[in-house]
Amino acid sequence: MGILSPINKNAGEGRIKYEKKRQHILSSYTNFVEIDLLRQGNSMITLNQNIKRDYCILVSPSNQRPQAYLYAFNIQDMIPVFTLPLLPEDSEITLDLQSILHQVYDQGRYDLIIDYQQKIIPALSKNDSIWAENILKKQGLR
């Protein structure tokens, strides 16, 4: 499973290295999951670039290639629940990243650590900015 970092998404040596590793995995019998929760940088997904999305999760079970599952979503959406590809004889496992994120945020007390007065980079659209501002106000963070 890969969670993309800015080094992987921006042009340069880090992206080239990641693309080689990614291609090696995709040409093997290894299951592949790629999670992109960054709005900045260049998308690693070359399929269907017409999909308007802030984030995406690519799930590529080795036994279904070249088919894969693309979960595209935006900042106002819940992170989709998806099934982790395992061995055929293993029971399916679904991963609910939204619940995990909420749990980590609450247990880590990130509401006390994150400075919500800072500008969001990259900037949100006007609609998303209003949405985010309303959430922060409801939570008493603005």
PDB file of C-alpha atoms in Angstrom:
ATOM      1  CA  MET A   1       0.000   0.000   0.000  1.00  0.00           C
ATOM      2  CA  GLY A   2       1.333   3.419  -0.900  1.00  0.00           C
ATOM      3  CA  ILE A   3       0.315   6.769   0.518  1.00  0.00           C
ATOM      4  CA  LEU A   4       1.549   9.484  -1.782  1.00  0.00           C
ATOM      5  CA  SER A   5       3.786  12.241  -0.489  1.00  0.00           C
ATOM      6  CA  PRO A   6       4.632  15.568  -2.164  1.00  0.00           C
ATOM      7  CA  ILE A   7       7.952  14.052  -3.298  1.00  0.00           C
ATOM      8  CA  ASN A   8       6.056  11.342  -5.221  1.00  0.00           C
ATOM      9  CA  LYS A   9       3.643  13.769  -6.879  1.00  0.00           C
ATOM     10  CA  ASN A  10       5.947  16.608  -7.919  1.00  0.00           C
ATOM     11  CA  ALA A  11       8.289  16.419 -10.903  1.00  0.00           C
ATOM     12  CA  GLY A  12      11.787  15.304 -10.045  1.00  0.00           C
ATOM     13  CA  GLU A  13      13.864  12.395  -8.827  1.00  0.00           C
ATOM     14  CA  GLY A  14      11.354  11.324  -6.160  1.00  0.00           C
ATOM     15  CA  ARG A  15       8.539  10.975  -8.677  1.00  0.00           C
ATOM     16  CA  ILE A  16      10.718   9.109 -11.173  1.00  0.00           C
ATOM     17  CA  LYS A  17      11.827   6.686  -8.454  1.00  0.00           C
ATOM     18  CA  TYR A  18       8.231   6.175  -7.284  1.00  0.00           C
ATOM     19  CA  GLU A  19       6.942   5.644 -10.854  1.00  0.00           C
ATOM     20  CA  LYS A  20       9.560   2.904 -11.424  1.00  0.00           C
ATOM     21  CA  LYS A  21       8.629   1.189  -8.165  1.00  0.00           C
ATOM     22  CA  ARG A  22       4.929   1.543  -8.980  1.00  0.00           C
ATOM     23  CA  GLN A  23       5.373   0.068 -12.472  1.00  0.00           C
ATOM     24  CA  HIS A  24       7.411  -2.813 -11.046  1.00  0.00           C
ATOM     25  CA  ILE A  25       4.613  -3.649  -8.594  1.00  0.00           C
ATOM     26  CA  LEU A  26       1.885  -3.298 -11.238  1.00  0.00           C
ATOM     27  CA  SER A  27       3.732  -5.715 -13.544  1.00  0.00           C
ATOM     28  CA  SER A  28       4.056  -8.304 -10.763  1.00  0.00           C
ATOM     29  CA  TYR A  29       1.628 -10.573  -8.934  1.00  0.00           C
ATOM     30  CA  THR A  30       1.501  -8.137  -6.032  1.00  0.00           C
ATOM     31  CA  ASN A  31      -1.733  -6.409  -5.058  1.00  0.00           C
ATOM     32  CA  PHE A  32      -1.451  -2.627  -5.166  1.00  0.00           C
ATOM     33  CA  VAL A  33      -3.243   0.139  -3.270  1.00  0.00           C
ATOM     34  CA  GLU A  34      -2.328   3.788  -3.799  1.00  0.00           C
ATOM     35  CA  ILE A  35      -3.843   6.511  -1.623  1.00  0.00           C
ATOM     36  CA  ASP A  36      -3.623  10.135  -2.741  1.00  0.00           C
ATOM     37  CA  LEU A  37      -4.865  12.546  -0.079  1.00  0.00           C
ATOM     38  CA  LEU A  38      -2.902  15.520  -1.437  1.00  0.00           C
ATOM     39  CA  ARG A  39      -4.587  18.243  -3.467  1.00  0.00           C
ATOM     40  CA  GLN A  40      -1.292  19.611  -4.735  1.00  0.00           C
ATOM     41  CA  GLY A  41       1.129  18.086  -7.210  1.00  0.00           C
ATOM     42  CA  ASN A  42       0.513  16.094 -10.364  1.00  0.00           C
ATOM     43  CA  SER A  43      -1.854  13.157 -10.228  1.00  0.00           C
ATOM     44  CA  MET A  44      -0.358   9.683 -10.576  1.00  0.00           C
ATOM     45  CA  ILE A  45      -3.596   8.471 -12.168  1.00  0.00           C
ATOM     46  CA  THR A  46      -3.490   8.671 -15.946  1.00  0.00           C
ATOM     47  CA  LEU A  47      -6.862   7.009 -16.388  1.00  0.00           C
ATOM     48  CA  ASN A  48      -9.888   9.182 -17.080  1.00  0.00           C
ATOM     49  CA  GLN A  49      -8.375  12.576 -16.318  1.00  0.00           C
ATOM     50  CA  ASN A  50     -11.825  14.116 -16.930  1.00  0.00           C
ATOM     51  CA  ILE A  51     -12.950  13.094 -13.454  1.00  0.00           C
ATOM     52  CA  LYS A  52     -13.017  16.180 -11.213  1.00  0.00           C
ATOM     53  CA  ARG A  53     -11.498  15.057  -7.949  1.00  0.00           C
ATOM     54  CA  ASP A  54      -9.438  16.354  -5.072  1.00  0.00           C
ATOM     55  CA  TYR A  55      -8.320  12.927  -3.891  1.00  0.00           C
ATOM     56  CA  CYS A  56      -8.317   9.327  -5.041  1.00  0.00           C
ATOM     57  CA  ILE A  57      -7.618   5.772  -4.030  1.00  0.00           C
ATOM     58  CA  LEU A  58      -6.502   3.222  -6.615  1.00  0.00           C
ATOM     59  CA  VAL A  59      -6.990  -0.454  -5.776  1.00  0.00           C
ATOM     60  CA  SER A  60      -5.409  -2.914  -8.201  1.00  0.00           C
ATOM     61  CA  PRO A  61      -5.829  -6.581  -7.273  1.00  0.00           C
ATOM     62  CA  SER A  62      -3.138  -8.546  -9.109  1.00  0.00           C
ATOM     63  CA  ASN A  63      -5.629 -11.146 -10.360  1.00  0.00           C
ATOM     64  CA  GLN A  64      -7.819  -8.508 -12.064  1.00  0.00           C
ATOM     65  CA  ARG A  65      -5.224  -6.479 -13.983  1.00  0.00           C
ATOM     66  CA  PRO A  66      -5.400  -4.466 -16.126  1.00  0.00           C
ATOM     67  CA  GLN A  67      -8.714  -3.667 -14.396  1.00  0.00           C
ATOM     68  CA  ALA A  68      -8.554  -1.619 -11.194  1.00  0.00           C
ATOM     69  CA  TYR A  69     -10.898   0.252  -8.890  1.00  0.00           C
ATOM     70  CA  LEU A  70     -10.613   4.028  -8.754  1.00  0.00           C
ATOM     71  CA  TYR A  71     -12.289   5.798  -5.863  1.00  0.00           C
ATOM     72  CA  ALA A  72     -12.301   9.506  -6.694  1.00  0.00           C
ATOM     73  CA  PHE A  73     -13.664  11.964  -4.162  1.00  0.00           C
ATOM     74  CA  ASN A  74     -13.620  15.616  -3.211  1.00  0.00           C
ATOM     75  CA  ILE A  75     -12.936  17.502  -0.010  1.00  0.00           C
ATOM     76  CA  GLN A  76     -16.635  17.672   0.937  1.00  0.00           C
ATOM     77  CA  ASP A  77     -17.092  13.913   0.446  1.00  0.00           C
ATOM     78  CA  MET A  78     -16.502  11.121   2.922  1.00  0.00           C
ATOM     79  CA  ILE A  79     -13.465   8.991   2.125  1.00  0.00           C
ATOM     80  CA  PRO A  80     -14.880   5.904   0.380  1.00  0.00           C
ATOM     81  CA  VAL A  81     -14.737   2.561   2.162  1.00  0.00           C
ATOM     82  CA  PHE A  82     -12.853   0.066   0.010  1.00  0.00           C
ATOM     83  CA  THR A  83     -11.857  -3.585   0.073  1.00  0.00           C
ATOM     84  CA  LEU A  84      -8.197  -4.441   0.498  1.00  0.00           C
ATOM     85  CA  PRO A  85      -7.037  -7.030  -2.011  1.00  0.00           C
ATOM     86  CA  LEU A  86      -5.677 -10.118  -0.281  1.00  0.00           C
ATOM     87  CA  LEU A  87      -5.068 -13.703  -1.322  1.00  0.00           C
ATOM     88  CA  PRO A  88      -8.121 -15.381  -2.889  1.00  0.00           C
ATOM     89  CA  GLU A  89      -8.488 -17.763   0.071  1.00  0.00           C
ATOM     90  CA  ASP A  90      -8.474 -14.903   2.610  1.00  0.00           C
ATOM     91  CA  SER A  91     -11.621 -13.250   3.911  1.00  0.00           C
ATOM     92  CA  GLU A  92     -12.325  -9.784   2.543  1.00  0.00           C
ATOM     93  CA  ILE A  93     -11.256  -6.830   4.635  1.00  0.00           C
ATOM     94  CA  THR A  94     -12.805  -3.427   4.141  1.00  0.00           C
ATOM     95  CA  LEU A  95     -10.897  -0.315   5.097  1.00  0.00           C
ATOM     96  CA  ASP A  96     -12.777   2.694   6.424  1.00  0.00           C
ATOM     97  CA  LEU A  97     -10.141   5.437   6.344  1.00  0.00           C
ATOM     98  CA  GLN A  98     -12.672   8.103   7.342  1.00  0.00           C
ATOM     99  CA  SER A  99     -13.321   6.370  10.666  1.00  0.00           C
ATOM    100  CA  ILE A 100      -9.599   5.797  11.205  1.00  0.00           C
ATOM    101  CA  LEU A 101      -8.880   9.462  10.453  1.00  0.00           C
ATOM    102  CA  HIS A 102     -11.508  10.626  12.967  1.00  0.00           C
ATOM    103  CA  GLN A 103     -10.164   8.226  15.590  1.00  0.00           C
ATOM    104  CA  VAL A 104      -6.542   9.349  15.127  1.00  0.00           C
ATOM    105  CA  TYR A 105      -7.586  13.021  15.098  1.00  0.00           C
ATOM    106  CA  ASP A 106      -9.542  12.648  18.346  1.00  0.00           C
ATOM    107  CA  GLN A 107      -7.000  10.479  20.173  1.00  0.00           C
ATOM    108  CA  GLY A 108      -4.076  12.621  19.021  1.00  0.00           C
ATOM    109  CA  ARG A 109      -5.933  15.776  20.071  1.00  0.00           C
ATOM    110  CA  TYR A 110      -5.048  17.393  16.767  1.00  0.00           C
ATOM    111  CA  ASP A 111      -7.673  20.076  17.404  1.00  0.00           C
ATOM    112  CA  LEU A 112      -5.200  21.463  19.953  1.00  0.00           C
ATOM    113  CA  ILE A 113      -2.153  21.113  17.691  1.00  0.00           C
ATOM    114  CA  ILE A 114      -3.330  22.344  14.285  1.00  0.00           C
ATOM    115  CA  ASP A 115      -3.456  26.114  13.744  1.00  0.00           C
ATOM    116  CA  TYR A 116      -6.769  26.582  11.958  1.00  0.00           C
ATOM    117  CA  GLN A 117      -6.070  30.302  11.461  1.00  0.00           C
ATOM    118  CA  GLN A 118      -3.484  29.447   8.785  1.00  0.00           C
ATOM    119  CA  LYS A 119      -4.423  29.703   5.111  1.00  0.00           C
ATOM    120  CA  ILE A 120      -5.135  26.401   3.407  1.00  0.00           C
ATOM    121  CA  ILE A 121      -2.536  25.569   0.747  1.00  0.00           C
ATOM    122  CA  PRO A 122      -3.379  25.095  -2.015  1.00  0.00           C
ATOM    123  CA  ALA A 123      -6.334  27.449  -1.691  1.00  0.00           C
ATOM    124  CA  LEU A 124      -9.815  25.959  -1.769  1.00  0.00           C
ATOM    125  CA  SER A 125     -12.468  26.921  -4.291  1.00  0.00           C
ATOM    126  CA  LYS A 126     -14.959  29.525  -3.061  1.00  0.00           C
ATOM    127  CA  ASN A 127     -17.613  26.855  -2.445  1.00  0.00           C
ATOM    128  CA  ASP A 128     -15.190  24.546  -0.600  1.00  0.00           C
ATOM    129  CA  SER A 129     -13.807  27.470   1.399  1.00  0.00           C
ATOM    130  CA  ILE A 130     -17.295  28.407   2.652  1.00  0.00           C
ATOM    131  CA  TRP A 131     -17.971  24.759   3.497  1.00  0.00           C
ATOM    132  CA  ALA A 132     -14.692  24.432   5.448  1.00  0.00           C
ATOM    133  CA  GLU A 133     -15.241  27.734   7.257  1.00  0.00           C
ATOM    134  CA  ASN A 134     -18.706  26.572   8.399  1.00  0.00           C
ATOM    135  CA  ILE A 135     -17.267  23.329   9.781  1.00  0.00           C
ATOM    136  CA  LEU A 136     -14.506  25.163  11.647  1.00  0.00           C
ATOM    137  CA  LYS A 137     -17.039  27.581  13.150  1.00  0.00           C
ATOM    138  CA  LYS A 138     -19.325  24.718  14.254  1.00  0.00           C
ATOM    139  CA  GLN A 139     -16.343  23.057  15.947  1.00  0.00           C
ATOM    140  CA  GLY A 140     -15.351  26.314  17.669  1.00  0.00           C
ATOM    141  CA  LEU A 141     -12.046  26.428  15.812  1.00  0.00           C
ATOM    142  CA  ARG A 142     -12.688  29.852  14.227  1.00  0.00           C
TER     143      ARG A 142
END
